[in-house]
Short mmCIF file of C-alpha atoms in Angstrom, two decimals:
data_model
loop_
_atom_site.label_atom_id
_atom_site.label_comp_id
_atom_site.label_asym_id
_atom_site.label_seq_id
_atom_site.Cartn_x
_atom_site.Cartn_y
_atom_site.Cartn_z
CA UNK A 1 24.65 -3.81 -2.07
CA UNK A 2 25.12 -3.05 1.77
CA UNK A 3 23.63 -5.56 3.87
CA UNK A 4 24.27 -5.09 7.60
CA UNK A 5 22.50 -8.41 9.78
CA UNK A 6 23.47 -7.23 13.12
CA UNK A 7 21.45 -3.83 12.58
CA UNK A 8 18.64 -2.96 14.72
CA UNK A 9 16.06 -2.64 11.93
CA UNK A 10 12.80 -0.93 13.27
CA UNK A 11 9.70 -1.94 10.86
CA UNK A 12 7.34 0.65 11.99
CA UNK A 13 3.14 -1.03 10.85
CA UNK A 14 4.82 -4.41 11.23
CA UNK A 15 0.65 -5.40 11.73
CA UNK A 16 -0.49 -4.06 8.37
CA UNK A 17 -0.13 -6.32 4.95
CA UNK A 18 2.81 -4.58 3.74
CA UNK A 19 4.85 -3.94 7.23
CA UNK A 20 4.34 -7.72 8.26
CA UNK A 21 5.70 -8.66 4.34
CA UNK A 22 8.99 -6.50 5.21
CA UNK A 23 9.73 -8.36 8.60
CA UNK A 24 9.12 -11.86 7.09
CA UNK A 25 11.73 -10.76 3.97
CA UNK A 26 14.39 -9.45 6.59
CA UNK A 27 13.89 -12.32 8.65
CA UNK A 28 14.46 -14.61 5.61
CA UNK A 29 17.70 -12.73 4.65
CA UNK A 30 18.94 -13.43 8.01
CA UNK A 31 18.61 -10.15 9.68
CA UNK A 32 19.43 -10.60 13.60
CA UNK A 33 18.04 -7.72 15.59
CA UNK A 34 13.93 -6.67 13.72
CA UNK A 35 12.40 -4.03 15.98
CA UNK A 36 8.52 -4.04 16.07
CA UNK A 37 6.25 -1.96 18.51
CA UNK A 38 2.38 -2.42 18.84
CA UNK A 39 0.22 0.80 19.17
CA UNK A 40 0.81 0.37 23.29
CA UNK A 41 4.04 1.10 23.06
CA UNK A 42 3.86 4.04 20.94
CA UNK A 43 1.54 6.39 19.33
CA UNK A 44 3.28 7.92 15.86
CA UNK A 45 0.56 10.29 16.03
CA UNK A 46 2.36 11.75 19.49
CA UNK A 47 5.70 13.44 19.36
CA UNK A 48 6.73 13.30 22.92
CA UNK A 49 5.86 9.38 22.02
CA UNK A 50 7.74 8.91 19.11
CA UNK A 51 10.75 10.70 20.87
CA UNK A 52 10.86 8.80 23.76
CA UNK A 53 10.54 5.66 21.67
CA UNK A 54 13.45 6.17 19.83
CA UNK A 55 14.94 7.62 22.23
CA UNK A 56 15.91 4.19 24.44
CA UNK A 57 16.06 2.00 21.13
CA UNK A 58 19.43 2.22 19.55
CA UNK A 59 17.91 2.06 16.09
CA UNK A 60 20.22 1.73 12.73
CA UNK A 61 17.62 1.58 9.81
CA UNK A 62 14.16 1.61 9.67
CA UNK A 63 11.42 0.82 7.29
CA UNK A 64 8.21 3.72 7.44
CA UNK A 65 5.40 1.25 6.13
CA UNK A 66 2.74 2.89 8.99
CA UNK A 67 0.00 5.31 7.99
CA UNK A 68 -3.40 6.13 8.44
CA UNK A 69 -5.84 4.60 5.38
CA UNK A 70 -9.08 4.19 4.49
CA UNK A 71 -11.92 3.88 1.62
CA UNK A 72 -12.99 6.30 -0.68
CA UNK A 73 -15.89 7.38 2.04
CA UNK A 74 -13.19 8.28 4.48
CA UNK A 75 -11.53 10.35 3.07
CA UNK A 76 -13.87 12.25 1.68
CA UNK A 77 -15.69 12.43 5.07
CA UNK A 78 -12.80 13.03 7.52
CA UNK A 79 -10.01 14.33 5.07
CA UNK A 80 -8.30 16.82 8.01
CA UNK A 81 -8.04 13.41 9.90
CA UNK A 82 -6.03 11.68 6.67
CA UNK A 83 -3.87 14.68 6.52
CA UNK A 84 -3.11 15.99 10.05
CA UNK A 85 -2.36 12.15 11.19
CA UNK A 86 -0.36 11.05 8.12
CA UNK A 87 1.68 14.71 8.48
CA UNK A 88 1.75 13.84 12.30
CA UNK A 89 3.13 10.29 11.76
CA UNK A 90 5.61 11.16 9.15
CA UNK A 91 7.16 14.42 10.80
CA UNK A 92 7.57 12.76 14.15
CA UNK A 93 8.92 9.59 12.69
CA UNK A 94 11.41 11.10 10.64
CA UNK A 95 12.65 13.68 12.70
CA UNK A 96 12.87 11.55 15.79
CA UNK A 97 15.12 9.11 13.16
CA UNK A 98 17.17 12.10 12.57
CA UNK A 99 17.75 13.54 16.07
CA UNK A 100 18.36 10.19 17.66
CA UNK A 101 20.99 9.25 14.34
CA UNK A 102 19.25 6.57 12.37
CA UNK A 103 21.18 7.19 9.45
CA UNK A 104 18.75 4.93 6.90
CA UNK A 105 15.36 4.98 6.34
CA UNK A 106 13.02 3.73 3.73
CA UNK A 107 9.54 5.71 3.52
CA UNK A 108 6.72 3.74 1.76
CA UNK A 109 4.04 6.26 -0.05
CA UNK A 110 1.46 5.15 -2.88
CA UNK A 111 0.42 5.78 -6.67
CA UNK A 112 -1.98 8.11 -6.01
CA UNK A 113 0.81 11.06 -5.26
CA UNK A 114 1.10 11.30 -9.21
CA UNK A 115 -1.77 13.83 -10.89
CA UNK A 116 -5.28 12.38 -11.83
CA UNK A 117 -4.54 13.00 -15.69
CA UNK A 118 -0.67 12.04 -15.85
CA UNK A 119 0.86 10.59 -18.73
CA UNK A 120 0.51 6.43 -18.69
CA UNK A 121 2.75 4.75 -17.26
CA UNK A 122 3.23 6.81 -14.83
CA UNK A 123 6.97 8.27 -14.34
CA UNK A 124 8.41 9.57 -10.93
CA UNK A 125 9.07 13.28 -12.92
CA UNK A 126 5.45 13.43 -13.37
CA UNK A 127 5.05 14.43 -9.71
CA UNK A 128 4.08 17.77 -8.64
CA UNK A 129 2.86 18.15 -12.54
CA UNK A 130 -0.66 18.52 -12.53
CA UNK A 131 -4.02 18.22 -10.17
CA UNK A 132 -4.44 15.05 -8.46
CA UNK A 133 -7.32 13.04 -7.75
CA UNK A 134 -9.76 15.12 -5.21
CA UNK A 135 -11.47 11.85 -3.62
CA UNK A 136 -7.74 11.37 -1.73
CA UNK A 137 -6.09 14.49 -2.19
CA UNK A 138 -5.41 14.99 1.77
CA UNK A 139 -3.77 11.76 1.86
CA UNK A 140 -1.77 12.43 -1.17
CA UNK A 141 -0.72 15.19 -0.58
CA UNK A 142 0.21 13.74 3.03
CA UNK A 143 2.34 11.37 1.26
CA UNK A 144 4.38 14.15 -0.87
CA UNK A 145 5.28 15.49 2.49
CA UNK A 146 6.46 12.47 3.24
CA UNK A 147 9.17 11.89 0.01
CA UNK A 148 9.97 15.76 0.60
CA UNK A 149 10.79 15.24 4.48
CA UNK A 150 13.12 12.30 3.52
CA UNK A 151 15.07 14.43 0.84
CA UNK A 152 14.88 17.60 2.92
CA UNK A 153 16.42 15.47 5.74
CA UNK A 154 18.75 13.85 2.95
CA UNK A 155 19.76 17.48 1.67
CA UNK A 156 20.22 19.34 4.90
CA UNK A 157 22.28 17.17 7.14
CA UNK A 158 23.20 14.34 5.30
CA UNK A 159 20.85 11.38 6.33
CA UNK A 160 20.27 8.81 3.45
CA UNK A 161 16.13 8.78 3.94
CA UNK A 162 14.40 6.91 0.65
CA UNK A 163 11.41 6.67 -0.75
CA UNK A 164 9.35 4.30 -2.51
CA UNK A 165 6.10 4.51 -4.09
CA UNK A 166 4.07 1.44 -4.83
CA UNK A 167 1.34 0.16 -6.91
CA UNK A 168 -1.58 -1.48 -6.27
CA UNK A 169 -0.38 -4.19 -3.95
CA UNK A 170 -2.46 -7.76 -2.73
CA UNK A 171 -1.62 -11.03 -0.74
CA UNK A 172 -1.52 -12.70 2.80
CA UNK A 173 -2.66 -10.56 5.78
CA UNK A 174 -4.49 -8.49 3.64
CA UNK A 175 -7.93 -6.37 4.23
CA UNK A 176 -10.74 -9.00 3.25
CA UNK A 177 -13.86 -6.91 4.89
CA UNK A 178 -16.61 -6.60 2.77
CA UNK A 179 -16.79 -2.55 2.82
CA UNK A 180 -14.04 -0.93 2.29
CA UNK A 181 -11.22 -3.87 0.93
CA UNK A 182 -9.17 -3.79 -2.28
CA UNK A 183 -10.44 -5.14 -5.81
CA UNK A 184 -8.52 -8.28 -5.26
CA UNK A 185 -9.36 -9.46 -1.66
CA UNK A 186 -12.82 -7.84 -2.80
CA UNK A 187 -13.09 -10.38 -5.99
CA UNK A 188 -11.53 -13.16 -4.22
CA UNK A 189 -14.23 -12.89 -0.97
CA UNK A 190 -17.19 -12.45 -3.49
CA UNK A 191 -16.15 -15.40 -6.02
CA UNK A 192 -15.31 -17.74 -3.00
CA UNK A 193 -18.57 -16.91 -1.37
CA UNK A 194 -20.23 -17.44 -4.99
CA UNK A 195 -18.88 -20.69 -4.87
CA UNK A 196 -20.06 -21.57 -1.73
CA UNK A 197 -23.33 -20.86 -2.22
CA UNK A 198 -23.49 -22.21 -5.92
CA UNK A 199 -24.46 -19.24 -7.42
CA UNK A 200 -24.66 -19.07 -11.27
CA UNK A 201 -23.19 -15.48 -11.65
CA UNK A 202 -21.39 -12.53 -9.98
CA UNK A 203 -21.98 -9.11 -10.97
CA UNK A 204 -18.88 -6.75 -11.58
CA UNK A 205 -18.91 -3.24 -11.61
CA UNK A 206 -18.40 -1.30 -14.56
CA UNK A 207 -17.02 -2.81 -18.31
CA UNK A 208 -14.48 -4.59 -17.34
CA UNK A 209 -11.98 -2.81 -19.78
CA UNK A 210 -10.09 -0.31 -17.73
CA UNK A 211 -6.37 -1.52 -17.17
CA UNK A 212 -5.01 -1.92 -13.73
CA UNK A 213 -1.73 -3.41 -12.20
CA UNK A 214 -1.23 -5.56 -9.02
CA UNK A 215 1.69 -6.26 -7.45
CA UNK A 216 2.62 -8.82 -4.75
CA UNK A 217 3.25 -7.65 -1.00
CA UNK A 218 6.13 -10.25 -1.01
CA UNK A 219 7.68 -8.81 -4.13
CA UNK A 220 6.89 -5.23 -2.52
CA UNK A 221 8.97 -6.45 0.22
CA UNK A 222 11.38 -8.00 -1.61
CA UNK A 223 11.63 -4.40 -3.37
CA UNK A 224 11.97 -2.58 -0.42
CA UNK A 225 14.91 -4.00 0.72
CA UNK A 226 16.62 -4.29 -2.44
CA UNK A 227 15.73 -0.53 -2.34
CA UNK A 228 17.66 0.03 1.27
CA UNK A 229 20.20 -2.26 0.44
CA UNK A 230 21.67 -0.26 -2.05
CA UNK A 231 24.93 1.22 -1.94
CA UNK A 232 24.30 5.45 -1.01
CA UNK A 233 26.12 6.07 -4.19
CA UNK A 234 24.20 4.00 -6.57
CA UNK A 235 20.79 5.51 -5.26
CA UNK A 236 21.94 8.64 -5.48
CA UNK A 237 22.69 8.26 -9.41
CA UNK A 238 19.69 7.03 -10.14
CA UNK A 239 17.76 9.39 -8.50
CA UNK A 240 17.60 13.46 -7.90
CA UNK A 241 17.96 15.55 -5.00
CA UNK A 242 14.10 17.02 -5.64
CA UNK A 243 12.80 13.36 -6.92
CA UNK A 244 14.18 11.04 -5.48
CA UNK A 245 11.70 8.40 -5.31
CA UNK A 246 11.01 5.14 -6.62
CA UNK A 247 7.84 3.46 -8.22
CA UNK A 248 7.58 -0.13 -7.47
CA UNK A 249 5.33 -1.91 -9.55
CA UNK A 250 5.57 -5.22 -12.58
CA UNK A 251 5.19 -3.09 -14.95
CA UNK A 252 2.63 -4.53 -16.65
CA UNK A 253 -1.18 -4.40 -16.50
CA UNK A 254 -4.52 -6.10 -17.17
CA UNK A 255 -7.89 -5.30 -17.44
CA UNK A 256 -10.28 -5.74 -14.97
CA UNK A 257 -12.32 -8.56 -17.02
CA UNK A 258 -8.72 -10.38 -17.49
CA UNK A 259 -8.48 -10.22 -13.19
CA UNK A 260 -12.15 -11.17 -12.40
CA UNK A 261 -11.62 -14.16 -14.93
CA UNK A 262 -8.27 -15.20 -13.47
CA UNK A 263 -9.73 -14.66 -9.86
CA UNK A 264 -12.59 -17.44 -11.03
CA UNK A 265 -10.03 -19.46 -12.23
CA UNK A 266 -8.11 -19.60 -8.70
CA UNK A 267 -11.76 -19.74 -6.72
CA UNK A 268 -13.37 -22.46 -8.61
CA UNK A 269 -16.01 -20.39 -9.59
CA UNK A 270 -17.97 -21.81 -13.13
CA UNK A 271 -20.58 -19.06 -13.10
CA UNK A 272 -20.96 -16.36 -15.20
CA UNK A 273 -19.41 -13.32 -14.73
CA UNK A 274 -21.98 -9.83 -15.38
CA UNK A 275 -20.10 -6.91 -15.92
CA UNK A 276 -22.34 -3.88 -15.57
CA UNK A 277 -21.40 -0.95 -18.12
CA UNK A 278 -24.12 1.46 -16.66
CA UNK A 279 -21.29 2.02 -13.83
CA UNK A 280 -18.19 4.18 -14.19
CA UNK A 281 -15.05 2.86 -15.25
CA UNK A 282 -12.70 5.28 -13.90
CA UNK A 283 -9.50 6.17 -14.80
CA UNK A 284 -9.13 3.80 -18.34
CA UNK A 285 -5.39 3.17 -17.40
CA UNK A 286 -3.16 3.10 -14.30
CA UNK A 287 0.65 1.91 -14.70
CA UNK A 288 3.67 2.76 -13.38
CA UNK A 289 7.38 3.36 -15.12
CA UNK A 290 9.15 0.88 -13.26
CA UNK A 291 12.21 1.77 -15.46
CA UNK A 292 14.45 3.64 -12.28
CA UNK A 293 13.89 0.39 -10.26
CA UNK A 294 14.54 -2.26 -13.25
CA UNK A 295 17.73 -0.03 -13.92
CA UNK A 296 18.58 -0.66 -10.07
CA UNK A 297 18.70 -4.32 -10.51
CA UNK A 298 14.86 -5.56 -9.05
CA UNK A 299 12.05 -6.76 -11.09
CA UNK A 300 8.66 -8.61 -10.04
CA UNK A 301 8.82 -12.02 -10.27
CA UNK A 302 5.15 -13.18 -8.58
CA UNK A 303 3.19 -13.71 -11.20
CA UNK A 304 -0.46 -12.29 -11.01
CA UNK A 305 -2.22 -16.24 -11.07
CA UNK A 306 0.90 -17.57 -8.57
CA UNK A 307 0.00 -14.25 -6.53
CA UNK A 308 -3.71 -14.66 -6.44
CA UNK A 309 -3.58 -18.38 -5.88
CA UNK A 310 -0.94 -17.28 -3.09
CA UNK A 311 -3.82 -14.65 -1.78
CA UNK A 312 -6.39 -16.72 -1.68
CA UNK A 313 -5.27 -19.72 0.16
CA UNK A 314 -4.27 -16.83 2.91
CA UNK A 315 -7.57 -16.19 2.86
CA UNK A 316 -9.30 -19.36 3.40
CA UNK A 317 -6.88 -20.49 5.95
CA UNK A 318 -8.01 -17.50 7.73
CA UNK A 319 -11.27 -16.66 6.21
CA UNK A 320 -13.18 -18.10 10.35
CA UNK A 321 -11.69 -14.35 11.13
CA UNK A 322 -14.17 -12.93 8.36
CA UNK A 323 -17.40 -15.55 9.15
CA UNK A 324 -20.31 -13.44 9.59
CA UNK A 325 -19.85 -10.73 7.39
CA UNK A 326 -22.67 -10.90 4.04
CA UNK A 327 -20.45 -9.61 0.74
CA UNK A 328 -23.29 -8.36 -0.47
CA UNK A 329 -21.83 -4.75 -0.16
CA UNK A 330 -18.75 -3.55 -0.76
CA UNK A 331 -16.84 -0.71 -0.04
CA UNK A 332 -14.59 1.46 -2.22
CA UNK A 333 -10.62 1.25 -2.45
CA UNK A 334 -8.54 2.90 0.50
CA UNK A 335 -6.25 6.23 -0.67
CA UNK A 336 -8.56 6.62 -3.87
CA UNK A 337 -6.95 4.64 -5.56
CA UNK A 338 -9.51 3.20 -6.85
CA UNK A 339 -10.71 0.63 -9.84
CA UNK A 340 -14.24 0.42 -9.59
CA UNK A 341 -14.57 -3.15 -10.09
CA UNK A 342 -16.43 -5.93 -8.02
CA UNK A 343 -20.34 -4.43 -7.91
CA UNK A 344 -18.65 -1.65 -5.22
CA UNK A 345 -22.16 -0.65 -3.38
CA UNK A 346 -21.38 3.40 -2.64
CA UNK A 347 -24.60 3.71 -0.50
CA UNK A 348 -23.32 3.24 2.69
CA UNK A 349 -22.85 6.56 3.14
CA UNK A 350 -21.43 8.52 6.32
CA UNK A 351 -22.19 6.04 8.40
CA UNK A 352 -20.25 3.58 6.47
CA UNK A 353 -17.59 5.97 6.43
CA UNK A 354 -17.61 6.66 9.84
CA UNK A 355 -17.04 2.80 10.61
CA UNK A 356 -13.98 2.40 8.43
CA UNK A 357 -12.85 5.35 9.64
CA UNK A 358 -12.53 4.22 13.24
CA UNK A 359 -11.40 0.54 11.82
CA UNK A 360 -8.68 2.73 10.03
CA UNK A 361 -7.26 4.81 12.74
CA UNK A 362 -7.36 1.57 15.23
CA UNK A 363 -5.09 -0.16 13.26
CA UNK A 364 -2.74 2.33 11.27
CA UNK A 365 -1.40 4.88 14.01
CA UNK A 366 0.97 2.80 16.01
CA UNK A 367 3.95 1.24 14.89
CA UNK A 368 2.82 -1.86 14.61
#
C-alpha cells in the first residue's frame, strides 16, 4: 500500500453523497493537504476552466467522483445533455490531470456500464459484451469513455489513472427528494412519513422478489482509497490493460421485500406493507463479482440494517431541508439503474423531467 499524507489530493464532486464520503475517509486517514472546488471556481464542463484550474494547483492525486445524473425521465428526455456533459467533464478532467502531471487518479463510473442481459453477478469481462440498457445508454456509454480515457492515458504515456465501478450505493448526504431519489432514501422518506402520519400501510411497487444490492457510501469510500492506495504493481496484476476496472460492491443481495421490511424495521413503521404485482419488476437480479476487489484485500463491512439505521438518522437530523415536499410521488432511479420498488409514480412526465434535469446539472458539473 502507498499512502502519501502530504499529497495535494483534489476530490473533484466533494458536494455529492459519494465525493463528500471520500474527503471525510481521507481526512480520517490523516491526509494533510484535500483539495475541493465549488462550481464557482470551476466549471468541468469548460476546458479553458478545467485547465486553468489545474493549472495553479499543484495537484498529486485526485479522486473523479463528479458527473452529471439524473432519473430515468432525464435521461430519456435530454440524453445528448447526459452524454456531451459527462464526455465534457471526463475529457477535460483527465487530460488537464495529464498535461499538468497528476500522476494518480481514481475515476468513479456505475453498474449500469455492464449489458442489460449480462451474466449474474456481474464480472468486469462482461463489459463491452452485449446491448445495454436503452433508458441510460448515453450516460453509460459516457462512463465507458471514462474507464477507456484512464487506460488510454495509462497505456500511452504512462499515468497510473484507475477505475472503479460501483453498485448501488446509500447513506448520509444522500438525495431524499421525493421525485427522482434512490430506492433506499425513497423507502426510508415514505416509511418515516408513514409513521408520522400513522398510516396502516405503504404500497410498494412491483412483487417484491427481484434481487438488488446496496452498498454503503462510507464503505464506497473506504474502497476507493484502498483502490488508490495500492501499490502500481499490484493493480496492474490484477487487472488488464483493456479492463482494467474494478466493481465495488458486498457481494451479496436481497430482495426488494427483504429491504422494504428491514427499512420498517429501522423507521418504526408497524403497518402493512402492499406490494403491487400489476407493476414491473425489472431486471429479476442485479449483483456484482466483487472477486478482483476481495482478491485486492477490501471487503464491505457496513452491514445493510447498520447502513440503513446509519441512513436514516442522516436523514432525520436533516430531514427540516426536505419539509414541504408530499411523498406521494416518486421519481425513478438516476443512471437507469433502476429497481422499481417504492410505488415509483412515472406520470410526471417531461415536465418532471425537465425539473430534475435542471436540479441535476446545478449540482453535478462543478467540482464540488
Amino acid at each position: 500500500m502507498v499512502r502519501k499524507l502530504d499529497d495535494v489530493v483534489l476530490v473533484a464532486g466533494h458536494g455529492g453523497m459519494v465525493g463528500s464520503a471520500i474527503v471525510r475517509r481521507l481526512r480520517a486517514l490523516g491526509y494533510n493537504n484535500i483539495l475541493t472546488a465549488g462550481r464557482d471556481e470551476v466549471d468541468l464542463r469548460s476546458q479553458a476552466d478545467v485547465q486553468r484550474f489545474f493549472g495553479v494547483h499543484a495537484i498529486d492525486q485526485m479522486y473523479l467522483a463528479a458527473a452529471k445524473v439524473g432519473g430515468i425521465h432525464a435521461n430519456n428526455i435530454y440524453p445528448a445533455e447526459f452524454i456531451y456533459e459527462n464526455l465534457m467533464i471526463e475529457a477535460n478532467v483527465v487530460h488537464a490531470a495529464h498535461v499538468t502531471g497528476v500522476q494518480k487518479l481514481l475515476f468513479l463510473g456505475s453498474s449500469c456500464i455492464y449489458p442489460k442481459l449480462t451474466e449474474q453477478p456481474m464480472k468486469e469481462a462482461a463489459l463491452l459484451t452485449g446491448v445495454l440498457e436503452p433508458t441510460n445508454e448515453p450516460y453509460a456509454l459516457a462512463k465507458i469513455a471514462g474507464i477507456k480515457l484512464c487506460e488510454s492515458y495509462s497505456r500511452q504515456y504512462g499515468r497510473d489513472y484507475r477505475s472503479v465501478m460501483p453498485t448501488n450505493l446509500y447513506g448520509p448526504n444522500d438525495n431524499f427528494h421525493p421525485e427522482n431519489s434512490h430506492v433506499i432514501p425513497a423507502l426510508l422518506r415514505r416509511f418515516h412519513e408513514a409513521v408520522q402520519v400513522q398510516a396502516e400501510e405503504v404500497a410498494i411497487w412491483g412483487s417484491g422478489t427481484p434481487r438488488r444490492e446496496f452498498l454503503h457510501v462510507d464503505d464506497m469510500a473506504a474502497a476507493s482509497v484502498h483502490v488508490m492506495e495500492l501499490d502500481e504493481a499490484v493493480y496492474q496484476a490484477h487487472t488488464q490493460p483493456m479492463r482494467s476496472h474494478i466493481n465495488v460492491g458486498t457481494g451479496t443481495d436481497c430482495t426488494i421485500r427483504e429491504l422494504a421490511e428491514t427499512v420498517a424495521s429501522v423507521t418504526g413503521f408497524n403497518g402493512r406493507l402492499v406490494f403491487d404485482a400489476t407493476k414491473l419488476d425489472g431486471t429479476p437480479r442485479k449483483l456484482l463479482d466483487v472477486t478482483r476487489l476481495s482478491s485486492l484485500g477490501w471487503q464491505a463491512s457496513i452491514g445493510l440494517e447498520d447502513g440503513l439505521r446509519d441512513a436514516y438518522r442522516w436523514f432525520v437530523e436533516n430531514h427540516d431541508r426536505f419539509r414541504g415536499r408530499s411523498a406521494t410521488s416518486w421519481g425513478d432511479l438516476p443512471h437507469g439503474c433502476r429497481i422499481d420498488p417504492a410505488g415509483v409514480d412515472r406520470s410526471g412526465g417531461r415536465e418532471s423531467a425537465r425539473r430534475d434535469s435542471a436540479r441535476a446539472a446545478e449540482q453535478s458539473t462543478g467540482a464540488g
